[in-house]
PDB file of C-alpha atoms in Angstrom:
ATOM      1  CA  UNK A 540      47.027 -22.819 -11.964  1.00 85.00           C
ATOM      2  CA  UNK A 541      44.124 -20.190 -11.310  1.00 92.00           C
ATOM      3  CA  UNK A 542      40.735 -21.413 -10.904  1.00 95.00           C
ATOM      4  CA  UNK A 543      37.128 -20.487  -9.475  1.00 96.00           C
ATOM      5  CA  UNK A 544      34.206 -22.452  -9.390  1.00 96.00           C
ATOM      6  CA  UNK A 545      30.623 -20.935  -8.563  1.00 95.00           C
ATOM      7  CA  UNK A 546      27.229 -22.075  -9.482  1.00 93.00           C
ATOM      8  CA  UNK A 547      27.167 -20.945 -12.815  1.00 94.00           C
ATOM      9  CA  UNK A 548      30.117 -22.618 -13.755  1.00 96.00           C
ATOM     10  CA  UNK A 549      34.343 -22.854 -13.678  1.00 97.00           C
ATOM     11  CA  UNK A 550      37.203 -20.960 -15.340  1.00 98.00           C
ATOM     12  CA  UNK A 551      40.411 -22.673 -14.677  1.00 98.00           C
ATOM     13  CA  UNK A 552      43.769 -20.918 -16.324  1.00 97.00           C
ATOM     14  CA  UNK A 553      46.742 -22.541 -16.685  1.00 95.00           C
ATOM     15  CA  UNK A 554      49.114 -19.946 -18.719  1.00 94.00           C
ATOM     16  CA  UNK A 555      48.127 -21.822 -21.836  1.00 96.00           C
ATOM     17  CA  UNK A 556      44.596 -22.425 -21.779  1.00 97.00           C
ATOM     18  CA  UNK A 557      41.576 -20.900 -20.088  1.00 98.00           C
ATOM     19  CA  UNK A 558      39.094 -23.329 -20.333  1.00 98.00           C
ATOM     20  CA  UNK A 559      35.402 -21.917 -19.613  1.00 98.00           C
ATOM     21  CA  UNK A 560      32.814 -24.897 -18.417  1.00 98.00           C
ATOM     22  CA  UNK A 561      29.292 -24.457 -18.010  1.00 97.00           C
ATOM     23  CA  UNK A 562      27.429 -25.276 -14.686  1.00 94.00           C
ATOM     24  CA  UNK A 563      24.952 -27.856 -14.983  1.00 89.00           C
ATOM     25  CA  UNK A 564      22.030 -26.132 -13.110  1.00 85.00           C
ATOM     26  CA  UNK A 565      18.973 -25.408 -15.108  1.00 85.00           C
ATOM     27  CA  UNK A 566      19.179 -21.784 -14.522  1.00 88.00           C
ATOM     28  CA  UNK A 567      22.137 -21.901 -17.002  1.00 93.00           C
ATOM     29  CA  UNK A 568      21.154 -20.400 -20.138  1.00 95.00           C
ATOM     30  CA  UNK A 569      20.407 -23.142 -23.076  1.00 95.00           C
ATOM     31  CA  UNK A 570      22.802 -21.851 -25.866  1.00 97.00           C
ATOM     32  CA  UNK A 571      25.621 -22.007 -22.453  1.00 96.00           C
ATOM     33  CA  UNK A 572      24.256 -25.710 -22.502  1.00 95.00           C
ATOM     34  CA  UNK A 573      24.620 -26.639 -25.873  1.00 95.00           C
ATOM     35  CA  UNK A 574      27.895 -24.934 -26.537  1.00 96.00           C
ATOM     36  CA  UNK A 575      29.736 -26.772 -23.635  1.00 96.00           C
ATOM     37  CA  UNK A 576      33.328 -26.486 -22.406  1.00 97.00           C
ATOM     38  CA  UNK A 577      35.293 -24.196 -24.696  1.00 97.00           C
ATOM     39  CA  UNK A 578      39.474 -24.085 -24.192  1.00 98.00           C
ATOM     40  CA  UNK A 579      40.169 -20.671 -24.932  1.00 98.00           C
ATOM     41  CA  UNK A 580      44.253 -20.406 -25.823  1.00 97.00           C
ATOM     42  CA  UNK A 581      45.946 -17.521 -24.651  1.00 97.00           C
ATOM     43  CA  UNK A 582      46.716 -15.993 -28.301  1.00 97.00           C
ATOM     44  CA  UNK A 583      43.051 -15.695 -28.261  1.00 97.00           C
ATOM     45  CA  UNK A 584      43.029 -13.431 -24.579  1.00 97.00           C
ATOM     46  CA  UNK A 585      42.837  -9.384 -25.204  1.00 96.00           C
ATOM     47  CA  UNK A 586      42.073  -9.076 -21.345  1.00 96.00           C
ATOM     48  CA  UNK A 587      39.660 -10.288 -18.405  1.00 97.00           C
ATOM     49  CA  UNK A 588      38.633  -8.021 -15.916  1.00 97.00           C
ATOM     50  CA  UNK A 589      36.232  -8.535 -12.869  1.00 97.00           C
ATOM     51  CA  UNK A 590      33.321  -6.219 -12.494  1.00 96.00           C
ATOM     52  CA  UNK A 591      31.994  -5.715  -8.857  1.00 94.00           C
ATOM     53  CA  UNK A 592      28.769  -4.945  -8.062  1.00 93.00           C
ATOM     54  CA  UNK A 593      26.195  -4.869  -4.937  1.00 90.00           C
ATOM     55  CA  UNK A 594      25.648  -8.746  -4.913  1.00 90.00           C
ATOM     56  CA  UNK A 595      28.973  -9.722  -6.278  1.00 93.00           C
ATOM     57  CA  UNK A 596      30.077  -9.245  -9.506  1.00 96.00           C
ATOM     58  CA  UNK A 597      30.806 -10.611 -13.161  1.00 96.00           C
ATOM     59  CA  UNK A 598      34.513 -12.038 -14.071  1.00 97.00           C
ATOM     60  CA  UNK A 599      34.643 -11.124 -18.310  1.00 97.00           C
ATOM     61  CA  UNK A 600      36.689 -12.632 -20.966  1.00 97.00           C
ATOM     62  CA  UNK A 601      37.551 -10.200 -23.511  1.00 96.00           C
ATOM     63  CA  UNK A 602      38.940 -12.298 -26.455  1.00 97.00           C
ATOM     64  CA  UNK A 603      40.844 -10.352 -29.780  1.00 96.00           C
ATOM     65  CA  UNK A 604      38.639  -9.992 -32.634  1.00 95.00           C
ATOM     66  CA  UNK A 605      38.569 -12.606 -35.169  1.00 96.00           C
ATOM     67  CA  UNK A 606      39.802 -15.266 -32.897  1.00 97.00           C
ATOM     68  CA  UNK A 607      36.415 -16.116 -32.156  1.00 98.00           C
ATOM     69  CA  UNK A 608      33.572 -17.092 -34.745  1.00 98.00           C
ATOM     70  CA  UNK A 609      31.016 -16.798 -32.007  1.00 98.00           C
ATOM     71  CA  UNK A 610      32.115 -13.434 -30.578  1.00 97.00           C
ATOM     72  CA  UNK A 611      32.544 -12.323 -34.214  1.00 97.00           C
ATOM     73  CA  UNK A 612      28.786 -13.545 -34.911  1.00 97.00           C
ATOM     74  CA  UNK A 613      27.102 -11.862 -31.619  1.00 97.00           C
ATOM     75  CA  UNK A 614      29.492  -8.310 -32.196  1.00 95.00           C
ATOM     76  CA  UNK A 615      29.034  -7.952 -28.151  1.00 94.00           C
ATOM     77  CA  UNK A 616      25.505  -8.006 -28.091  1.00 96.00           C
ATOM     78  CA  UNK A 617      25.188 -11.223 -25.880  1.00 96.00           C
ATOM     79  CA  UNK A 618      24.493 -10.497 -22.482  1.00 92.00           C
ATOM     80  CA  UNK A 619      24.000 -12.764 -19.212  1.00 91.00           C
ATOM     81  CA  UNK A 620      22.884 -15.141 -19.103  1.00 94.00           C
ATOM     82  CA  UNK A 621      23.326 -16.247 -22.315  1.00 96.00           C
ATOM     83  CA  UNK A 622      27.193 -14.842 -22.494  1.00 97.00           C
ATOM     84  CA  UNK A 623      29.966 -17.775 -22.245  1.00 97.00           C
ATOM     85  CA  UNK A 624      32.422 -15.400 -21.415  1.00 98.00           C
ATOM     86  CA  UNK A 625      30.732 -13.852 -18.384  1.00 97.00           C
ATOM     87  CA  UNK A 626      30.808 -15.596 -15.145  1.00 97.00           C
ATOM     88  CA  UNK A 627      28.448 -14.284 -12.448  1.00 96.00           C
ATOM     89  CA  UNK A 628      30.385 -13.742  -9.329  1.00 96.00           C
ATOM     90  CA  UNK A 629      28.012 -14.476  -5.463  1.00 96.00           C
ATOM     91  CA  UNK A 630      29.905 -11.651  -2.977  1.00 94.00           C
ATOM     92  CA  UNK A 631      31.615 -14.215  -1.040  1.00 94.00           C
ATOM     93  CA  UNK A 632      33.398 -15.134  -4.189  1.00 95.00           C
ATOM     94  CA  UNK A 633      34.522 -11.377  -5.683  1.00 94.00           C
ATOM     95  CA  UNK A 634      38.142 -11.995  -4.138  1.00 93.00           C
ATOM     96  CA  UNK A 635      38.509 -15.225  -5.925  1.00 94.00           C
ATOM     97  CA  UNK A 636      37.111 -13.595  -9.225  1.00 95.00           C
ATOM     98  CA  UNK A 637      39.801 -10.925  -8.537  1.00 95.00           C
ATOM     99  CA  UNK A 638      42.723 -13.219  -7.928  1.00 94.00           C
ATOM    100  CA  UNK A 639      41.891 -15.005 -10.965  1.00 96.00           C
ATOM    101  CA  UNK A 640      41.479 -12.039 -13.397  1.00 96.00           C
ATOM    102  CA  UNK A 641      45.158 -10.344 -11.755  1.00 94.00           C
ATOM    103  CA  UNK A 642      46.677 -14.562 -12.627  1.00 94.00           C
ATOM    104  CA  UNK A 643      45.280 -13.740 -16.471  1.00 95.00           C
ATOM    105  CA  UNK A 644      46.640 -10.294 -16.679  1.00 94.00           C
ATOM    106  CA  UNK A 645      49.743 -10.799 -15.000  1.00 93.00           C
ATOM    107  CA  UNK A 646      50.732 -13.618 -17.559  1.00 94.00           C
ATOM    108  CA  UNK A 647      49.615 -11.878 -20.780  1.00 94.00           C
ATOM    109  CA  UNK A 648      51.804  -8.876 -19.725  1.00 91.00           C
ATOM    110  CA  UNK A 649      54.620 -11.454 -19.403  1.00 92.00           C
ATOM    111  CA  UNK A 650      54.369 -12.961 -22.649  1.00 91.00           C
ATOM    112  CA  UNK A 651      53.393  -9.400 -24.181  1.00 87.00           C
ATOM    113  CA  UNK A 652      51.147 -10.631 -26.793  1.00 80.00           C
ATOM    114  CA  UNK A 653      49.260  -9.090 -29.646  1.00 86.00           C
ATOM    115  CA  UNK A 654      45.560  -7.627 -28.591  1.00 85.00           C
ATOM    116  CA  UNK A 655      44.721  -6.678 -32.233  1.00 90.00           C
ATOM    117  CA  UNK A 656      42.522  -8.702 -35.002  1.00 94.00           C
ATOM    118  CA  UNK A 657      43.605 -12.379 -36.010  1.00 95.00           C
ATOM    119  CA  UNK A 658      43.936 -13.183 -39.618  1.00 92.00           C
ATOM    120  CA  UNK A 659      42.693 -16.921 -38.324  1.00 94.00           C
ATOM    121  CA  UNK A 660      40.159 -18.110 -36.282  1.00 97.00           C
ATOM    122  CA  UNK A 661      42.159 -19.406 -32.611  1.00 97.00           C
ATOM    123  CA  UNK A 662      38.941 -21.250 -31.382  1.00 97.00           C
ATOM    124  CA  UNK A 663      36.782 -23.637 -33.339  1.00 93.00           C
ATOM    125  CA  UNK A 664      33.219 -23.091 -34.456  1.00 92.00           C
ATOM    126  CA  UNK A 665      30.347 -25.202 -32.827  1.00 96.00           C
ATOM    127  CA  UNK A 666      30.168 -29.119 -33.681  1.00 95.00           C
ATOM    128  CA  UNK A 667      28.035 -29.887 -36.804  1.00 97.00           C
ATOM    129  CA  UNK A 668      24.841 -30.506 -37.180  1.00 97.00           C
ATOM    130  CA  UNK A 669      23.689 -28.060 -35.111  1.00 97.00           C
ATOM    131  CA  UNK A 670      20.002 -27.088 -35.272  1.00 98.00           C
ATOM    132  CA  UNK A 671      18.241 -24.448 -33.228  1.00 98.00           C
ATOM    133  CA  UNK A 672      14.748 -23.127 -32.936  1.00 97.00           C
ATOM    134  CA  UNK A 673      13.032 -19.824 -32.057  1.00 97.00           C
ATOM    135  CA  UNK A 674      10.159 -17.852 -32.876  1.00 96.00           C
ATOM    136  CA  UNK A 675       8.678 -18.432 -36.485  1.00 97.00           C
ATOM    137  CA  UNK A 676      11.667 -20.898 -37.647  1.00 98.00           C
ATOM    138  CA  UNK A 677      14.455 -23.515 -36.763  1.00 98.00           C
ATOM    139  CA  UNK A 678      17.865 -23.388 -38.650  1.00 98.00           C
ATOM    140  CA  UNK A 679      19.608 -26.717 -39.419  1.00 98.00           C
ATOM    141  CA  UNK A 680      23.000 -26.526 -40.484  1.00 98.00           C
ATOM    142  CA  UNK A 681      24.958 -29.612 -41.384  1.00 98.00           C
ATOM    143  CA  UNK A 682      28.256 -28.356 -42.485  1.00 97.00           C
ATOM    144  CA  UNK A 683      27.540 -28.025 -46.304  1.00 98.00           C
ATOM    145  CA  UNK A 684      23.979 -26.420 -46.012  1.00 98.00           C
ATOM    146  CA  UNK A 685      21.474 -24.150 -44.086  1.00 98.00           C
ATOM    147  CA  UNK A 686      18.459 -25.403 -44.100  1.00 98.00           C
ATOM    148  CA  UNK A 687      15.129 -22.891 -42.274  1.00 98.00           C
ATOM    149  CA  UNK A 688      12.278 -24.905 -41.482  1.00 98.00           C
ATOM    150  CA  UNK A 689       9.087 -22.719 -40.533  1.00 98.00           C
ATOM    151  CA  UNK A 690       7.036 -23.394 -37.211  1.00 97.00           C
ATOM    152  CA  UNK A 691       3.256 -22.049 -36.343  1.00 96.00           C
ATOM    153  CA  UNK A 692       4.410 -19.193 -35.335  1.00 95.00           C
ATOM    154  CA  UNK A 693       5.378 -17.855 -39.283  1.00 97.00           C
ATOM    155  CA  UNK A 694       3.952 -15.110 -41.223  1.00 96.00           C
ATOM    156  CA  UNK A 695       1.875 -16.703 -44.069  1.00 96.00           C
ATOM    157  CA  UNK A 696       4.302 -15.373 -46.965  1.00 96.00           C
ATOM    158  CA  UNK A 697       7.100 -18.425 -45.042  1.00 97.00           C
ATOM    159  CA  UNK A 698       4.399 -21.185 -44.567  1.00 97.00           C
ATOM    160  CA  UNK A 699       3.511 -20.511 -48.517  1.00 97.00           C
ATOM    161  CA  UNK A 700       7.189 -20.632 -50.011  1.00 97.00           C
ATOM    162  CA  UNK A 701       8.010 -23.884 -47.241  1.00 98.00           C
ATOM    163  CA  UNK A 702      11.304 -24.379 -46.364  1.00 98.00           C
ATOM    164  CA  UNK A 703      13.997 -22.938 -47.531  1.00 98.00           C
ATOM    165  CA  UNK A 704      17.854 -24.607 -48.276  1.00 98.00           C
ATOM    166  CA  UNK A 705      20.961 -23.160 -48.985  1.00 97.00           C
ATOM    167  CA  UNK A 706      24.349 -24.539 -50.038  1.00 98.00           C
ATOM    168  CA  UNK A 707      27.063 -23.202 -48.024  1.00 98.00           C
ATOM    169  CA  UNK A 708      28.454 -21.821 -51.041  1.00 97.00           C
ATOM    170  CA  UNK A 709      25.806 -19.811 -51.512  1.00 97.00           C
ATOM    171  CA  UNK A 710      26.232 -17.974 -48.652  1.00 98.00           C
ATOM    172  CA  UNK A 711      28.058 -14.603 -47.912  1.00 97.00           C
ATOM    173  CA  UNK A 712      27.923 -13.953 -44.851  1.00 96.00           C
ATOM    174  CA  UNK A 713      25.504 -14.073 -41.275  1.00 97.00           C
ATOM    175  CA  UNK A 714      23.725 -11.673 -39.152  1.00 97.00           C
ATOM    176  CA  UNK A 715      22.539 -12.094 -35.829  1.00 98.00           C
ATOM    177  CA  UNK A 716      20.826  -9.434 -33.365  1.00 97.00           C
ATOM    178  CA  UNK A 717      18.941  -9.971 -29.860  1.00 97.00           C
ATOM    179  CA  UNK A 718      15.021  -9.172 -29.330  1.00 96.00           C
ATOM    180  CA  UNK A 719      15.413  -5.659 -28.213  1.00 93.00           C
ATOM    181  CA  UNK A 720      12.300  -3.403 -26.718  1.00 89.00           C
ATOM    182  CA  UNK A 721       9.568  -3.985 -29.463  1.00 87.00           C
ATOM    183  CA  UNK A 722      12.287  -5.085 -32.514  1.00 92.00           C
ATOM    184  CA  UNK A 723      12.770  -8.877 -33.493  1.00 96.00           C
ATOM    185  CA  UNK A 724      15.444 -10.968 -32.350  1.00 97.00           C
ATOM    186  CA  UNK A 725      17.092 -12.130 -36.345  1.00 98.00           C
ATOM    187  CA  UNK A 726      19.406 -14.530 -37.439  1.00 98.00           C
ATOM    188  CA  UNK A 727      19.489 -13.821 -41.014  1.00 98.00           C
ATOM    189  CA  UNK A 728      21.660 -15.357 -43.602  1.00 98.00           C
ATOM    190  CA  UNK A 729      23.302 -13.242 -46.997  1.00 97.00           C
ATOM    191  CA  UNK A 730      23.061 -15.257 -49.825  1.00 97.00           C
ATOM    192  CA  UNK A 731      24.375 -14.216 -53.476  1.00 95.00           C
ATOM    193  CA  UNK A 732      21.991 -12.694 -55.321  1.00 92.00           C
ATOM    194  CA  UNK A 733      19.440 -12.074 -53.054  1.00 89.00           C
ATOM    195  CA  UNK A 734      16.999  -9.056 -53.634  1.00 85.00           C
ATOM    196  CA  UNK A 735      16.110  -6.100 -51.612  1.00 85.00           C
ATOM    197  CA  UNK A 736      16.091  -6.843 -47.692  1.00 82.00           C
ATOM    198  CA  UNK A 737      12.831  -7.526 -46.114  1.00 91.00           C
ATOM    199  CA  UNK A 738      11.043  -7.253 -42.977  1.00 94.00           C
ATOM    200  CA  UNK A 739      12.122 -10.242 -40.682  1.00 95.00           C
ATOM    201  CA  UNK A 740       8.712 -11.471 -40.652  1.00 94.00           C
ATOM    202  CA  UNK A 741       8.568 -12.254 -44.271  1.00 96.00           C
ATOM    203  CA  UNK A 742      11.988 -12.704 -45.360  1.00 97.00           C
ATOM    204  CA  UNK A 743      12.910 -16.174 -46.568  1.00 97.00           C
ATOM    205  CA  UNK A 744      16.538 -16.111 -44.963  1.00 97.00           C
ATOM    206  CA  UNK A 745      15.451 -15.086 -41.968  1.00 98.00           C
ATOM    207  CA  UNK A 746      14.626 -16.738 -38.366  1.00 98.00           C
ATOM    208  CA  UNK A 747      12.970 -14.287 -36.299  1.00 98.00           C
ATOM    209  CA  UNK A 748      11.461 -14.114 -32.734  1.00 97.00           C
ATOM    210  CA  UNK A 749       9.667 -11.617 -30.576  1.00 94.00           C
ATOM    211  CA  UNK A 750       9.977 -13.060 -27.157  1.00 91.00           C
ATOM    212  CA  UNK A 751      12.957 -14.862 -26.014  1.00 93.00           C
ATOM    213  CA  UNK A 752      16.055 -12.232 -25.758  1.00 95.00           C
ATOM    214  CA  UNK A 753      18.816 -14.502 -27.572  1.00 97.00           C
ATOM    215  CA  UNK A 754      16.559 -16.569 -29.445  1.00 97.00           C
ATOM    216  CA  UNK A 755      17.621 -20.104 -27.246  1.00 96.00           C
ATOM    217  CA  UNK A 756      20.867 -21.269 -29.155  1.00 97.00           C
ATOM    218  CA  UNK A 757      20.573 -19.239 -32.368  1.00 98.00           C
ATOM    219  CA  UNK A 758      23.645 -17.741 -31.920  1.00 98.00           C
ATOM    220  CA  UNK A 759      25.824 -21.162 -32.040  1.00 98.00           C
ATOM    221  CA  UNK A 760      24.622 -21.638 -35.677  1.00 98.00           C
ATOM    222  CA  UNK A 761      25.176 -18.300 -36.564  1.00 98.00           C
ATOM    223  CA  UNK A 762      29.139 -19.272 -35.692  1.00 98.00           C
ATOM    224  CA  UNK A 763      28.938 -22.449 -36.646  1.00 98.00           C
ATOM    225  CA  UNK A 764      28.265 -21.445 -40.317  1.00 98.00           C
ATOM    226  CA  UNK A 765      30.786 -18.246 -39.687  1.00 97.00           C
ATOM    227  CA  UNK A 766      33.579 -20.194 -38.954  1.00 97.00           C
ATOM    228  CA  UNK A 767      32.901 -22.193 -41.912  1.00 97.00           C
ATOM    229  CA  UNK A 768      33.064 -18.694 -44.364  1.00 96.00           C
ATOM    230  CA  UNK A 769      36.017 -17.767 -45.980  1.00 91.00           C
ATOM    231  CA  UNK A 770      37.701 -14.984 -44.052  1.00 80.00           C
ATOM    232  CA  UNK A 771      38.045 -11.469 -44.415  1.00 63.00           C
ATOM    233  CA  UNK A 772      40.813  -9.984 -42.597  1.00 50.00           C
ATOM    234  CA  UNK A 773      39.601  -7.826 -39.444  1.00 47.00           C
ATOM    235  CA  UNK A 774      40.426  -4.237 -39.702  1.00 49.00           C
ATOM    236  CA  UNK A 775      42.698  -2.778 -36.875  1.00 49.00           C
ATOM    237  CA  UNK A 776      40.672  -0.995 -34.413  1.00 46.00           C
ATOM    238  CA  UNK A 777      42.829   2.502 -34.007  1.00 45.00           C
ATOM    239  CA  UNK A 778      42.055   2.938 -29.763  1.00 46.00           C
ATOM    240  CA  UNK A 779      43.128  -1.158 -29.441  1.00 43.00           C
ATOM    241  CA  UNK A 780      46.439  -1.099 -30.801  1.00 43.00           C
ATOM    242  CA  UNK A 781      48.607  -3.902 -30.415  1.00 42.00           C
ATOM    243  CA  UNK A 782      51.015  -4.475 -27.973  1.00 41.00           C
ATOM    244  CA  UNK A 783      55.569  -4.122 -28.726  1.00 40.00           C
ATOM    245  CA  UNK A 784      57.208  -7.626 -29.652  1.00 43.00           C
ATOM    246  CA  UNK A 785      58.047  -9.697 -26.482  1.00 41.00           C
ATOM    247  CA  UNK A 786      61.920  -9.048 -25.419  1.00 43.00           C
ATOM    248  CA  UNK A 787      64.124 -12.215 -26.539  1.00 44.00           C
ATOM    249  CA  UNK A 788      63.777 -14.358 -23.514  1.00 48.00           C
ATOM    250  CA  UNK A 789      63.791 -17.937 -23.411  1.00 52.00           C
ATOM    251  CA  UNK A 790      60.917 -20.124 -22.427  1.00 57.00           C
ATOM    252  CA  UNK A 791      62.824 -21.024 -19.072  1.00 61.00           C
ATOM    253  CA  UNK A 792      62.987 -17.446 -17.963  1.00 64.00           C
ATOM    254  CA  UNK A 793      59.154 -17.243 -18.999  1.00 69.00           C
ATOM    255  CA  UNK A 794      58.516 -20.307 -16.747  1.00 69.00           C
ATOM    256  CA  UNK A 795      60.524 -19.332 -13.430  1.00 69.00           C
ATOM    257  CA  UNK A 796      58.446 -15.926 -13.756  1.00 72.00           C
ATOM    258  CA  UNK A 797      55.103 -17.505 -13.571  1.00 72.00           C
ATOM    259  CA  UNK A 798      56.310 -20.200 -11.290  1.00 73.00           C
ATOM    260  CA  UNK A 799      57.244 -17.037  -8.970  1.00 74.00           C
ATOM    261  CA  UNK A 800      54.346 -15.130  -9.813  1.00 76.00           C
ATOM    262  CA  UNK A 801      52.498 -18.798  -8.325  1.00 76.00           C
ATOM    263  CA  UNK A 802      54.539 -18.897  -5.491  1.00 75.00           C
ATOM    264  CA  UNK A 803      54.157 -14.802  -4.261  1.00 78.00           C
ATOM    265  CA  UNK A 804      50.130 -16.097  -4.606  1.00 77.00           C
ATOM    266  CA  UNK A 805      50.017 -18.562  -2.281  1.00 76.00           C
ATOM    267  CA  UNK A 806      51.945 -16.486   0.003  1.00 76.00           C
ATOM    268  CA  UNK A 807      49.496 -13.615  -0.651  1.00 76.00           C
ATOM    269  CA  UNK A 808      46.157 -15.930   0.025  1.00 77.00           C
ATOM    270  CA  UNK A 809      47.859 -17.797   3.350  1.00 74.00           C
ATOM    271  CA  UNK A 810      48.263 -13.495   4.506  1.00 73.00           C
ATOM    272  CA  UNK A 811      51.921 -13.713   4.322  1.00 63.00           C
ATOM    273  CA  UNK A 812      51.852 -10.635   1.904  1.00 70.00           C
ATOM    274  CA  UNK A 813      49.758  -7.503   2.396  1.00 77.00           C
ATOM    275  CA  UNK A 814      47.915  -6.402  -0.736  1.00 78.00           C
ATOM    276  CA  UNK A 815      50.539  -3.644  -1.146  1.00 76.00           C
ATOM    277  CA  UNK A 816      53.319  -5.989  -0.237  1.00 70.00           C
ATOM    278  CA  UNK A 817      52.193  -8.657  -3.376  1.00 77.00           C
ATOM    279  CA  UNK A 818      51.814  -5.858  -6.225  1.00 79.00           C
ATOM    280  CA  UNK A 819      54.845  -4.167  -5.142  1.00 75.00           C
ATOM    281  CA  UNK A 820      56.619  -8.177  -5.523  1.00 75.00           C
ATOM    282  CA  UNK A 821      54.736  -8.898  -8.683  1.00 78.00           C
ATOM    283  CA  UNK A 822      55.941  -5.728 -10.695  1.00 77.00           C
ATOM    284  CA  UNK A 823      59.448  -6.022  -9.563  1.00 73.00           C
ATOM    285  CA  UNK A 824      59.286 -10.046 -10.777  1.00 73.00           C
ATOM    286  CA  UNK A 825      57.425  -8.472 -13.972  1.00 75.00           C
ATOM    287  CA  UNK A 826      60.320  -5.610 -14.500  1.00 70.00           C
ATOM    288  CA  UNK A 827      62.734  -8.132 -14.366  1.00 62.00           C
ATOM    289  CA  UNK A 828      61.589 -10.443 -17.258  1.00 65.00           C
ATOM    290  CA  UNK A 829      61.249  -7.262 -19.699  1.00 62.00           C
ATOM    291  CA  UNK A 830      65.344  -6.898 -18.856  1.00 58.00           C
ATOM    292  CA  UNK A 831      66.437  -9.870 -20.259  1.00 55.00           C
TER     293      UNK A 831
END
């Protein structure tokens, strides 16, 4: 099993499941907070990669669109801190982060799995209720209906209608976008019938904010009611395309590989192996499971 731990929280990986847990610091961002633990199967993995930089670096969890009802909501616009699937990475740790992300890669090239759209959702949406506030509103969603309460901070056309309620049914969809130079942060909601789009301020289906970037845990109700929409199938992106059927091979061979792949780690952290020495070892070990 792969694992790091650092400050802002732990990935372990154990060829099934990558499960992605919080730290419990309170520099960790609040929608990091209230989502939790997540156990992220490996159908759901497009790729992981570690990003270096001066003071360390990031380790990144790509996941396949439409396995996902958060990363569908956000559409890659949630950053660090906020950004479950990015784990920041102290220097002292960047070797770790890069052991960990070669353990990911090296077993999704074994079992050669799809990286293109899922018809179904792999991972859950967030617990109901959920309830989150920013800026001029808090959402409320229970499951069956969205409910937008106004705070002070509303333009006088929200505090006039009051709140506003909305049977899931009633809903076609969810948009959500970060505060962004001098634009609003939104988490608006499509609802049938609606008339022309409004400014953010003013619009009745509509949470906006103008000073925290991700608008605190916004985002989790956004894919909390997502998950809860009837799908639409994701369109093939043409530069992802998906990866060739895995060889026949049984699930023993699949297991010896990884328990080798294990074993030429350890060997490789205790300095048995040069750097050279363990990629040159893993590839051959890889090679010989596409044979079968």
């Amino acid at each position: 099993m792969a694992e790091i731990a650092v400050p802002e929280g732990s990935w372990t990986f154990n060829g099934d499941l990558l499960r992605v847990v919080p730290g419990s610091g309170k520099e960790v961002h609040e929608l990091r907070r209230t989502l939790g633990a997540v156990a992220v199967p490996r159908e759901a993995i497009a790729g992981v990669t570690f990003e270096p930089a001066r003071k360390g670096g990031h380790l990144r969890l790509r996941l396949r669109k439409g396995a996902d009802p958060l990363s569908d909501a956000v559409a890659g616009t949630l950053g660090p801190p906020a950004d479950p699937y990015r784990l920041a990475v102290p220097k002292a740790r960047a070797g770790a982060a890069e052991y960990f992300a070669d353990e990911v890669r090296d077993t999704l090239e074994i079992y050669q799995q799809p990286t293109g759209p899922c018809e179904d959702y792999l991972l859950p949406g967030p617990d109901v209720p959920i309830s989150a506030t920013a800026g001029d509103g808090t959402v409320i969603f229970d499951g069956e209906r969205v409910r937008l309460e106004w705070t002070g901070f509303a333009a006088s056309e929200k505090e006039k209608a009051g709140p506003q309620e909305y049977p899931l049914s009633a809903v076609t969809g969810v948009e959500w976008k970060p505060q962004s130079g001098m634009g609003y942060g939104t988490l608006r909601f499509r609802i049938k019938g609606e008339g022309p789009a409004q400014s953010p301020q003013k619009d009745l289906r509509c949470v906006s904010w103008g000073i925290q970037r991700f608008g605190g845990a916004t985002a989790l109700v956004a894919a909390a009611v997502l998950a809860r929409l009837p799908r639409e199938l994701p369109q093939e992106p043409s530069e992802t395309p998906a990866l060739p059927p895995a060889p026949p091979a049984g699930g023993d061979a699949h297991d010896a590989v990884l328990r080798r792949l294990a074993e030429l780690g350890e060997l490789h952290r205790a300095g048995v192996l040069t750097d050279e020495e363990f990629a040159s070892a893993k590839q051959a070990v890889i090679r010989r499971l596409h044979e079968i």
